[in-house]
Amino acid sequence: MLRFAPSSTRDMNIADLRVAIFNYIVSKQLKEDLIIRIEDFETQKNIEGKDKEILEILNLFSIEYKSLFYQSANLKYHQKMALQLITQKKAFSCFCSDEKLDELKEIAKKDGKEFSYDGFCENLSDETVLNINAPFTVRIKKPENNIKFTDLLKGDFDYTPFDVDSFIILKQDKTPRYNYACAIDDMLMDISVVICEESHIFDTLKQIHVRELLGYNKEIKYVHLPIILNAQTGKEISDVDDLSSVKYLIEEGFLPSAIANYLVLIGNEAPNEIFSLEEAIEWFNIENISKIPAKFDIDELKLINKKHVEALDDMRLSKILGFADIDIGKLGKVFLQETSTIKEIKEKISSIFTIKTKCKSFEEEFIKLKECMQKAPFFNDFEELKKYIAEQTNLNGKNLSEPLRYLLTGVDNGPDISDIYPLIKNYLGEIIK
């Protein structure tokens, strides 16, 4: 069983999507189920509707999953397991206030040391704990031995008890902290492979510690993916960057198939530059992912996107553009000479249907041309139309070609009008208003 566990507190970013895609591919290769587990314990930070948005994005990318879970639904199990750890003296009640902990962190910072809980509450007697009438958290005891695990991509890791520390597993309101909840949920859901970002390496060792104290010995294989850098800035792509948001990329007119193609391609060796996720399942090997950070280049994504648009069926492209006409699909591909996204193509087509009242530098010619076009009979051939207009208006050269281009396209330059006209001739009544 594999899992993708997005948070409902923020937009899904491209690093999240890459994790989802790799989990999907590997689940198909292993013939194991993929589940979606929404991390919704941060109730004050949860954004209403964000879970549905995440599921919609997964659907857009054709990422199939077996079941959907909400982490909060397992609260009773989180609390039950915590009680078991307390009873077995593997966890303890901690009455230290946030102010006290902040003070200890500040002292450690001044001494140039990493903060580690000082264990003040760990050895309180049961009687003392019963007599303290104050809010408390539950902390797990730090391990007695090093925590070791192997990452399929990065190799062996070995961490000391100090690295793990006596971390909090239940907050004062008795809801679980992230690592504890993940550890319990992965046990309950029989997870066999965890694919996540490398920022979760320290989370992994804490989760292993929880499961070991609970006597859970099933081996879980791990893959921690390198970070994604912005190729233009060289910095890690963060949630404040527009580029990081999957929703933003979709709104900007990038096809899901192209985004998925690119996220699998970066930091990887592929037999072809252009492929579908289903094709990637045949050759993808997660152990071959580069160990260095991947670089996300928006210009490269545009090139990939253009090729995916080119490969679309004309009618399919037409429907994406808001029509149901093969000619409009063909027109969209004509505009790929100067565009690369659906949004840009839509803008070009929108300009065609925009009402035009004047043409700069050709005001008189434009009026004469427009009046002629409104009265002209239908011409199947563009050259015949031009000949007719020239005869009726005595316009020629730039005085004809420039205002005619603007009247038919709404812009002063672009693909050859002779390529555009056959695809818009049936819409002239709407275009020349």
Coordinates of C-alpha atoms in Angstrom, one line a residue:
M1 CA 0.0 0.0 0.0
L2 CA 1.2 3.5 -0.9
R3 CA -0.1 6.8 0.3
F4 CA -0.2 10.4 -0.8
A5 CA -0.9 12.7 2.2
P6 CA -1.5 16.3 1.2
S7 CA -2.3 19.1 3.7
S8 CA -5.7 20.9 3.6
T9 CA -4.0 24.1 4.9
R10 CA -2.5 25.3 1.6
D11 CA -2.5 25.0 -2.2
M12 CA -1.0 21.9 -3.7
N13 CA 2.4 22.8 -5.1
I14 CA 4.5 21.2 -7.8
A15 CA 6.6 19.3 -5.2
D16 CA 3.4 17.8 -3.8
L17 CA 2.2 16.9 -7.3
R18 CA 5.5 15.2 -8.1
V19 CA 5.2 13.1 -4.9
A20 CA 1.6 12.2 -5.9
I21 CA 2.7 11.3 -9.5
F22 CA 5.6 9.1 -8.3
N23 CA 3.4 7.4 -5.8
Y24 CA 0.9 6.7 -8.5
I25 CA 3.5 5.3 -10.9
V26 CA 5.2 3.1 -8.3
S27 CA 1.8 1.8 -7.0
K28 CA 1.0 0.7 -10.6
Q29 CA 4.4 -0.9 -11.0
L30 CA 4.1 -2.8 -7.7
K31 CA 0.4 -3.6 -8.4
E32 CA -0.4 -2.1 -4.9
D33 CA -3.2 0.2 -4.0
L34 CA -2.7 4.0 -3.6
I35 CA -4.7 5.8 -1.0
I36 CA -5.2 9.5 -0.4
R37 CA -4.9 10.7 3.2
I38 CA -5.9 14.3 3.8
E39 CA -3.9 15.8 6.7
D40 CA -6.5 17.9 8.4
F41 CA -5.5 18.1 12.0
E42 CA -4.4 21.7 11.9
T43 CA -8.1 22.7 12.3
Q44 CA -7.3 26.4 12.7
K45 CA -5.2 26.5 9.5
N46 CA -7.5 24.3 7.4
I47 CA -8.8 26.1 4.4
E48 CA -12.5 25.3 3.6
G49 CA -12.8 23.4 0.3
K50 CA -9.1 22.9 -0.1
D51 CA -9.5 19.1 0.3
K52 CA -12.0 19.1 -2.6
E53 CA -9.6 21.2 -4.7
I54 CA -6.8 18.7 -4.1
L55 CA -9.0 15.8 -5.2
E56 CA -10.0 17.8 -8.3
I57 CA -6.4 18.3 -9.2
L58 CA -5.6 14.6 -8.8
N59 CA -8.6 13.9 -11.1
L60 CA -7.3 16.4 -13.7
F61 CA -4.0 14.5 -13.7
S62 CA -5.7 11.1 -13.9
I63 CA -4.1 10.0 -10.7
E64 CA -6.2 7.0 -9.6
Y65 CA -6.5 6.0 -6.0
K66 CA -8.2 3.2 -4.1
S67 CA -9.6 5.1 -1.1
L68 CA -9.8 8.5 0.5
F69 CA -9.2 9.1 4.3
Y70 CA -9.1 12.1 6.6
Q71 CA -6.4 11.9 9.2
S72 CA -8.8 13.3 11.8
A73 CA -11.0 10.3 11.5
N74 CA -8.3 8.2 13.2
L75 CA -8.2 10.4 16.4
K76 CA -9.4 7.6 18.7
Y77 CA -6.6 5.3 17.5
H78 CA -4.0 8.1 18.0
Q79 CA -5.2 8.6 21.5
K80 CA -5.5 4.9 22.3
M81 CA -1.9 4.2 21.1
A82 CA -0.6 7.2 23.1
L83 CA -2.3 5.8 26.3
Q84 CA -0.6 2.5 25.6
L85 CA 2.8 4.2 25.3
I86 CA 2.1 6.1 28.6
T87 CA 1.1 2.9 30.4
Q88 CA 4.3 1.1 29.2
K89 CA 6.4 4.1 30.4
K90 CA 7.4 4.8 26.8
A91 CA 5.8 8.2 26.8
F92 CA 5.0 10.7 29.6
S93 CA 3.0 13.8 30.5
C94 CA 4.8 17.1 30.0
F95 CA 3.6 20.2 31.9
C96 CA 6.3 22.5 30.6
S97 CA 4.7 25.8 29.3
D98 CA 5.4 27.2 25.9
E99 CA 7.2 30.1 27.7
K100 CA 9.5 27.7 29.4
L101 CA 10.3 25.8 26.2
D102 CA 10.9 29.0 24.3
E103 CA 13.3 30.0 27.1
L104 CA 15.2 26.7 26.7
K105 CA 15.3 27.1 23.0
E106 CA 16.7 30.6 23.4
I107 CA 19.4 29.3 25.8
A108 CA 20.4 26.6 23.3
K109 CA 20.6 29.1 20.5
K110 CA 22.9 31.4 22.5
D111 CA 25.1 28.5 23.3
G112 CA 25.2 27.5 19.6
K113 CA 23.5 24.2 20.2
E114 CA 20.6 22.4 18.8
F115 CA 17.6 22.4 21.1
S116 CA 16.8 19.2 22.9
Y117 CA 14.1 18.7 25.6
D118 CA 15.8 18.6 29.0
G119 CA 13.6 15.7 30.3
F120 CA 12.3 17.7 33.3
C121 CA 8.9 16.0 33.3
E122 CA 10.1 12.6 32.2
N123 CA 10.8 11.3 35.7
L124 CA 7.8 12.8 37.6
S125 CA 6.2 10.2 39.7
D126 CA 2.6 9.0 39.0
E127 CA 1.5 10.6 42.2
T128 CA 3.0 13.9 41.2
V129 CA 1.4 13.8 37.8
L130 CA -2.0 13.0 39.3
N131 CA -1.7 16.0 41.7
I132 CA -0.8 18.6 39.0
N133 CA -3.8 20.4 37.9
A134 CA -2.5 22.0 34.7
P135 CA -2.7 21.4 30.9
F136 CA -0.1 19.0 29.6
T137 CA 1.2 17.5 26.4
V138 CA 2.3 13.9 25.9
R139 CA 5.9 13.3 24.9
I140 CA 7.5 10.1 23.7
K141 CA 10.7 9.1 25.3
K142 CA 13.8 9.5 23.1
P143 CA 15.3 6.2 21.8
E144 CA 18.0 4.4 23.7
N145 CA 19.8 3.4 20.5
N146 CA 20.4 5.1 17.1
I147 CA 17.6 5.1 14.6
K148 CA 18.7 3.6 11.3
F149 CA 16.9 3.3 7.9
T150 CA 17.8 2.9 4.3
D151 CA 16.5 5.3 1.6
L152 CA 16.2 3.6 -1.8
L153 CA 17.6 6.8 -3.4
K154 CA 20.0 8.3 -0.9
G155 CA 21.3 5.2 0.9
D156 CA 21.7 4.5 4.6
F157 CA 20.9 7.0 7.4
D158 CA 22.0 6.7 11.0
Y159 CA 20.7 9.1 13.7
T160 CA 21.4 9.4 17.4
P161 CA 18.8 9.6 20.2
F162 CA 19.6 13.3 20.5
D163 CA 18.5 13.8 16.8
V164 CA 15.1 12.1 17.6
D165 CA 14.6 13.8 21.0
S166 CA 11.6 13.4 23.3
F167 CA 9.2 15.0 20.9
I168 CA 5.5 15.8 21.6
I169 CA 3.0 13.3 20.2
L170 CA -0.2 14.7 21.6
K171 CA -0.9 18.4 22.1
Q172 CA -2.7 19.9 25.1
D173 CA -6.1 19.4 23.4
K174 CA -5.1 15.7 22.9
T175 CA -4.9 15.9 19.2
P176 CA -1.8 14.4 17.6
R177 CA 1.3 16.1 16.3
Y178 CA 2.2 15.4 12.6
N179 CA 4.8 12.7 13.0
Y180 CA 2.9 10.7 15.6
A181 CA -0.3 10.8 13.5
C182 CA 1.6 9.7 10.4
A183 CA 3.4 6.9 12.2
I184 CA 0.1 5.5 13.5
D185 CA -1.8 6.0 10.2
D186 CA 0.9 4.2 8.2
M187 CA 0.6 1.3 10.6
L188 CA -3.1 1.2 10.4
M189 CA -3.1 1.4 6.6
D190 CA -0.3 -1.2 6.2
I191 CA 1.8 1.2 4.1
S192 CA 4.8 -0.5 2.5
V193 CA 6.4 2.3 0.5
V194 CA 6.7 6.0 1.5
I195 CA 7.6 8.4 -1.2
C196 CA 8.0 12.0 0.1
E197 CA 10.2 15.1 -0.1
E198 CA 13.7 15.1 1.4
S199 CA 12.5 17.7 3.9
H200 CA 10.8 14.8 5.7
I201 CA 13.9 12.9 6.5
F202 CA 13.8 14.0 10.2
D203 CA 10.1 13.2 10.2
T204 CA 10.9 9.7 9.0
L205 CA 13.3 8.9 11.8
K206 CA 10.7 10.1 14.4
Q207 CA 8.0 8.0 12.8
I208 CA 10.2 4.9 12.8
H209 CA 10.8 5.5 16.5
V210 CA 7.1 5.6 17.3
R211 CA 6.4 2.4 15.4
E212 CA 9.3 0.6 17.0
L213 CA 8.1 1.5 20.5
L214 CA 4.7 0.1 19.6
G215 CA 6.3 -3.1 18.5
Y216 CA 5.5 -2.6 14.8
N217 CA 8.2 -4.4 12.8
K218 CA 7.0 -4.3 9.2
E219 CA 9.7 -2.9 7.0
I220 CA 8.6 0.3 5.2
K221 CA 10.7 1.3 2.2
Y222 CA 11.5 5.0 1.8
V223 CA 12.3 7.4 -1.0
H224 CA 13.0 11.0 -0.1
L225 CA 13.0 13.1 -3.3
P226 CA 15.4 16.0 -3.8
I227 CA 14.1 19.5 -3.7
I228 CA 13.0 21.4 -6.8
L229 CA 14.9 24.6 -7.6
N230 CA 13.7 27.6 -9.7
A231 CA 16.0 27.4 -12.7
Q232 CA 15.8 31.2 -13.1
T233 CA 16.7 32.1 -9.5
G234 CA 18.6 29.0 -8.4
K235 CA 16.5 29.1 -5.2
E236 CA 14.1 26.4 -3.9
I237 CA 10.6 26.9 -5.2
S238 CA 8.4 27.8 -2.3
D239 CA 4.7 28.3 -1.7
V240 CA 5.1 32.0 -2.2
D241 CA 6.2 31.5 -5.8
D242 CA 3.4 31.5 -8.4
L243 CA 5.4 28.7 -10.1
S244 CA 5.0 26.5 -7.2
S245 CA 1.2 26.4 -7.4
V246 CA -0.4 23.6 -9.5
K247 CA -3.6 25.6 -9.6
Y248 CA -1.7 28.6 -11.0
L249 CA -0.1 26.6 -13.8
I250 CA -3.4 25.2 -14.8
E251 CA -4.9 28.7 -14.9
E252 CA -2.0 29.8 -17.0
G253 CA -3.0 27.3 -19.6
F254 CA -0.6 24.4 -19.1
L255 CA -2.0 21.0 -19.8
P256 CA -2.0 18.5 -16.9
S257 CA -0.4 16.0 -19.3
A258 CA 2.4 18.4 -20.0
I259 CA 3.0 19.3 -16.3
A260 CA 3.1 15.6 -15.4
N261 CA 5.4 14.9 -18.3
Y262 CA 7.8 17.6 -17.2
L263 CA 7.8 16.7 -13.5
V264 CA 8.7 13.1 -14.3
L265 CA 11.3 14.3 -16.8
I266 CA 13.3 16.7 -14.6
G267 CA 16.1 15.0 -12.7
N268 CA 15.4 11.8 -14.5
E269 CA 16.5 9.8 -17.6
A270 CA 13.7 9.1 -20.0
P271 CA 13.7 7.2 -23.3
N272 CA 11.7 10.1 -24.9
E273 CA 11.1 13.7 -24.1
I274 CA 7.3 13.5 -24.6
F275 CA 5.3 10.8 -22.9
S276 CA 2.2 10.1 -20.9
L277 CA 2.0 8.8 -17.3
E278 CA 0.8 5.5 -18.6
E279 CA 3.9 5.3 -20.8
A280 CA 6.1 6.3 -17.9
I281 CA 4.9 3.3 -15.9
E282 CA 6.6 1.0 -18.4
W283 CA 10.1 2.4 -18.0
F284 CA 10.2 4.6 -14.8
N285 CA 12.6 3.5 -12.0
I286 CA 12.5 5.7 -8.9
E287 CA 15.9 4.5 -7.9
N288 CA 17.3 6.3 -11.0
I289 CA 16.1 9.7 -9.9
S290 CA 19.0 12.2 -9.7
K291 CA 20.2 12.7 -6.1
I292 CA 20.8 16.4 -6.7
P293 CA 18.0 19.0 -6.7
A294 CA 15.8 19.1 -9.8
K295 CA 15.5 22.4 -11.7
F296 CA 12.1 23.6 -12.7
D297 CA 12.4 25.8 -15.9
I298 CA 9.2 27.5 -16.9
D299 CA 10.6 27.9 -20.5
E300 CA 11.2 24.2 -20.8
L301 CA 7.7 23.5 -19.5
K302 CA 6.3 25.8 -22.2
L303 CA 8.1 23.8 -24.9
I304 CA 6.8 20.6 -23.4
N305 CA 3.3 22.1 -23.3
K306 CA 3.4 23.2 -26.9
K307 CA 4.2 19.7 -28.0
H308 CA 1.4 18.3 -25.9
V309 CA -1.0 20.8 -27.5
E310 CA 0.2 19.9 -30.9
A311 CA -0.5 16.2 -30.2
L312 CA -4.1 16.9 -29.2
D313 CA -7.0 15.9 -31.4
D314 CA -8.3 19.0 -33.2
M315 CA -11.8 18.6 -31.8
R316 CA -10.5 18.0 -28.3
L317 CA -8.4 21.2 -28.5
S318 CA -11.4 23.1 -29.8
K319 CA -13.5 22.0 -26.7
I320 CA -10.7 23.0 -24.4
L321 CA -10.7 26.4 -26.1
G322 CA -14.5 26.7 -25.5
F323 CA -15.8 25.6 -28.9
A324 CA -16.9 22.4 -30.6
D325 CA -15.5 23.0 -34.1
I326 CA -12.5 21.1 -35.6
D327 CA -11.5 24.3 -37.5
I328 CA -11.1 26.2 -34.1
G329 CA -8.8 23.3 -33.0
K330 CA -6.8 23.7 -36.1
L331 CA -6.7 27.5 -35.6
G332 CA -5.3 26.9 -32.1
K333 CA -2.4 24.9 -33.6
V334 CA -1.7 27.7 -36.1
F335 CA -1.3 30.1 -33.2
L336 CA 1.3 27.7 -31.7
Q337 CA 3.8 29.5 -34.0
E338 CA 3.8 32.2 -31.4
T339 CA 2.2 30.8 -28.3
S340 CA 2.7 27.8 -26.0
T341 CA -0.2 27.7 -23.6
I342 CA -4.0 27.3 -23.8
K343 CA -4.4 30.7 -22.1
E344 CA -2.3 32.4 -24.8
I345 CA -4.2 30.7 -27.6
K346 CA -7.5 31.7 -26.0
E347 CA -6.3 35.3 -26.0
K348 CA -5.5 35.1 -29.7
I349 CA -8.9 33.7 -30.5
S350 CA -10.6 36.2 -28.2
S351 CA -8.9 39.0 -30.2
I352 CA -10.4 37.7 -33.4
F353 CA -14.0 38.0 -32.0
T354 CA -13.4 41.3 -30.3
I355 CA -15.4 44.2 -31.8
K356 CA -12.9 46.5 -33.7
T357 CA -13.8 50.1 -34.3
K358 CA -10.6 51.6 -35.7
C359 CA -7.2 50.6 -36.8
K360 CA -4.2 52.9 -35.9
S361 CA -2.6 54.6 -38.8
F362 CA -5.3 53.2 -41.2
E363 CA -8.4 54.8 -39.7
E364 CA -10.1 55.8 -43.1
E365 CA -9.0 52.6 -44.8
F366 CA -10.3 50.5 -42.0
I367 CA -13.8 52.1 -42.1
K368 CA -14.0 51.6 -45.9
L369 CA -12.8 48.0 -45.6
K370 CA -15.2 47.1 -42.7
E371 CA -18.2 48.5 -44.6
C372 CA -17.1 46.5 -47.7
M373 CA -16.7 43.3 -45.7
Q374 CA -20.1 43.7 -44.1
K375 CA -21.8 43.8 -47.5
A376 CA -19.5 41.3 -49.3
P377 CA -20.8 37.9 -50.4
F378 CA -19.2 34.7 -48.9
F379 CA -15.9 33.7 -50.3
N380 CA -14.4 30.3 -49.7
D381 CA -11.0 31.4 -51.0
F382 CA -9.0 34.1 -49.3
E383 CA -7.4 35.4 -52.5
E384 CA -10.8 35.8 -54.1
L385 CA -11.9 37.8 -51.1
K386 CA -8.9 40.1 -51.3
K387 CA -9.5 40.6 -55.0
Y388 CA -13.1 41.6 -54.4
I389 CA -12.2 44.1 -51.6
A390 CA -9.5 45.6 -53.8
E391 CA -12.0 46.1 -56.6
Q392 CA -14.7 47.6 -54.4
T393 CA -12.5 49.9 -52.3
N394 CA -9.5 50.6 -54.5
L395 CA -7.3 49.7 -51.6
N396 CA -4.0 47.9 -52.2
G397 CA -0.6 47.1 -50.6
K398 CA -0.4 48.0 -46.9
N399 CA -3.5 50.1 -47.1
L400 CA -5.4 46.8 -47.7
S401 CA -3.3 44.2 -45.9
E402 CA -2.8 46.0 -42.6
P403 CA -6.4 46.9 -41.8
L404 CA -7.6 43.6 -43.2
R405 CA -5.3 41.7 -40.8
Y406 CA -6.5 43.8 -37.9
L407 CA -10.2 43.4 -38.8
L408 CA -9.9 39.6 -39.0
T409 CA -7.5 39.0 -36.1
G410 CA -7.6 42.0 -33.8
V411 CA -3.8 42.3 -33.8
D412 CA -1.2 43.8 -36.1
N413 CA 1.0 40.8 -36.7
G414 CA 1.0 37.0 -36.4
P415 CA 0.6 34.0 -38.6
D416 CA -0.2 34.4 -42.3
I417 CA -3.8 35.5 -42.9
S418 CA -4.1 32.9 -45.7
D419 CA -3.6 30.2 -43.0
I420 CA -6.1 31.8 -40.6
Y421 CA -8.9 32.7 -43.0
P422 CA -10.0 29.1 -44.0
L423 CA -10.5 28.4 -40.3
I424 CA -12.5 31.5 -39.4
K425 CA -14.5 32.1 -42.7
N426 CA -17.6 30.6 -41.2
Y427 CA -17.5 33.1 -38.3
L428 CA -17.2 36.3 -40.4
G429 CA -20.6 37.5 -39.3
E430 CA -19.5 37.5 -35.7
I431 CA -16.0 38.8 -36.4
I432 CA -17.0 41.8 -38.5
K433 CA -19.4 43.7 -36.4

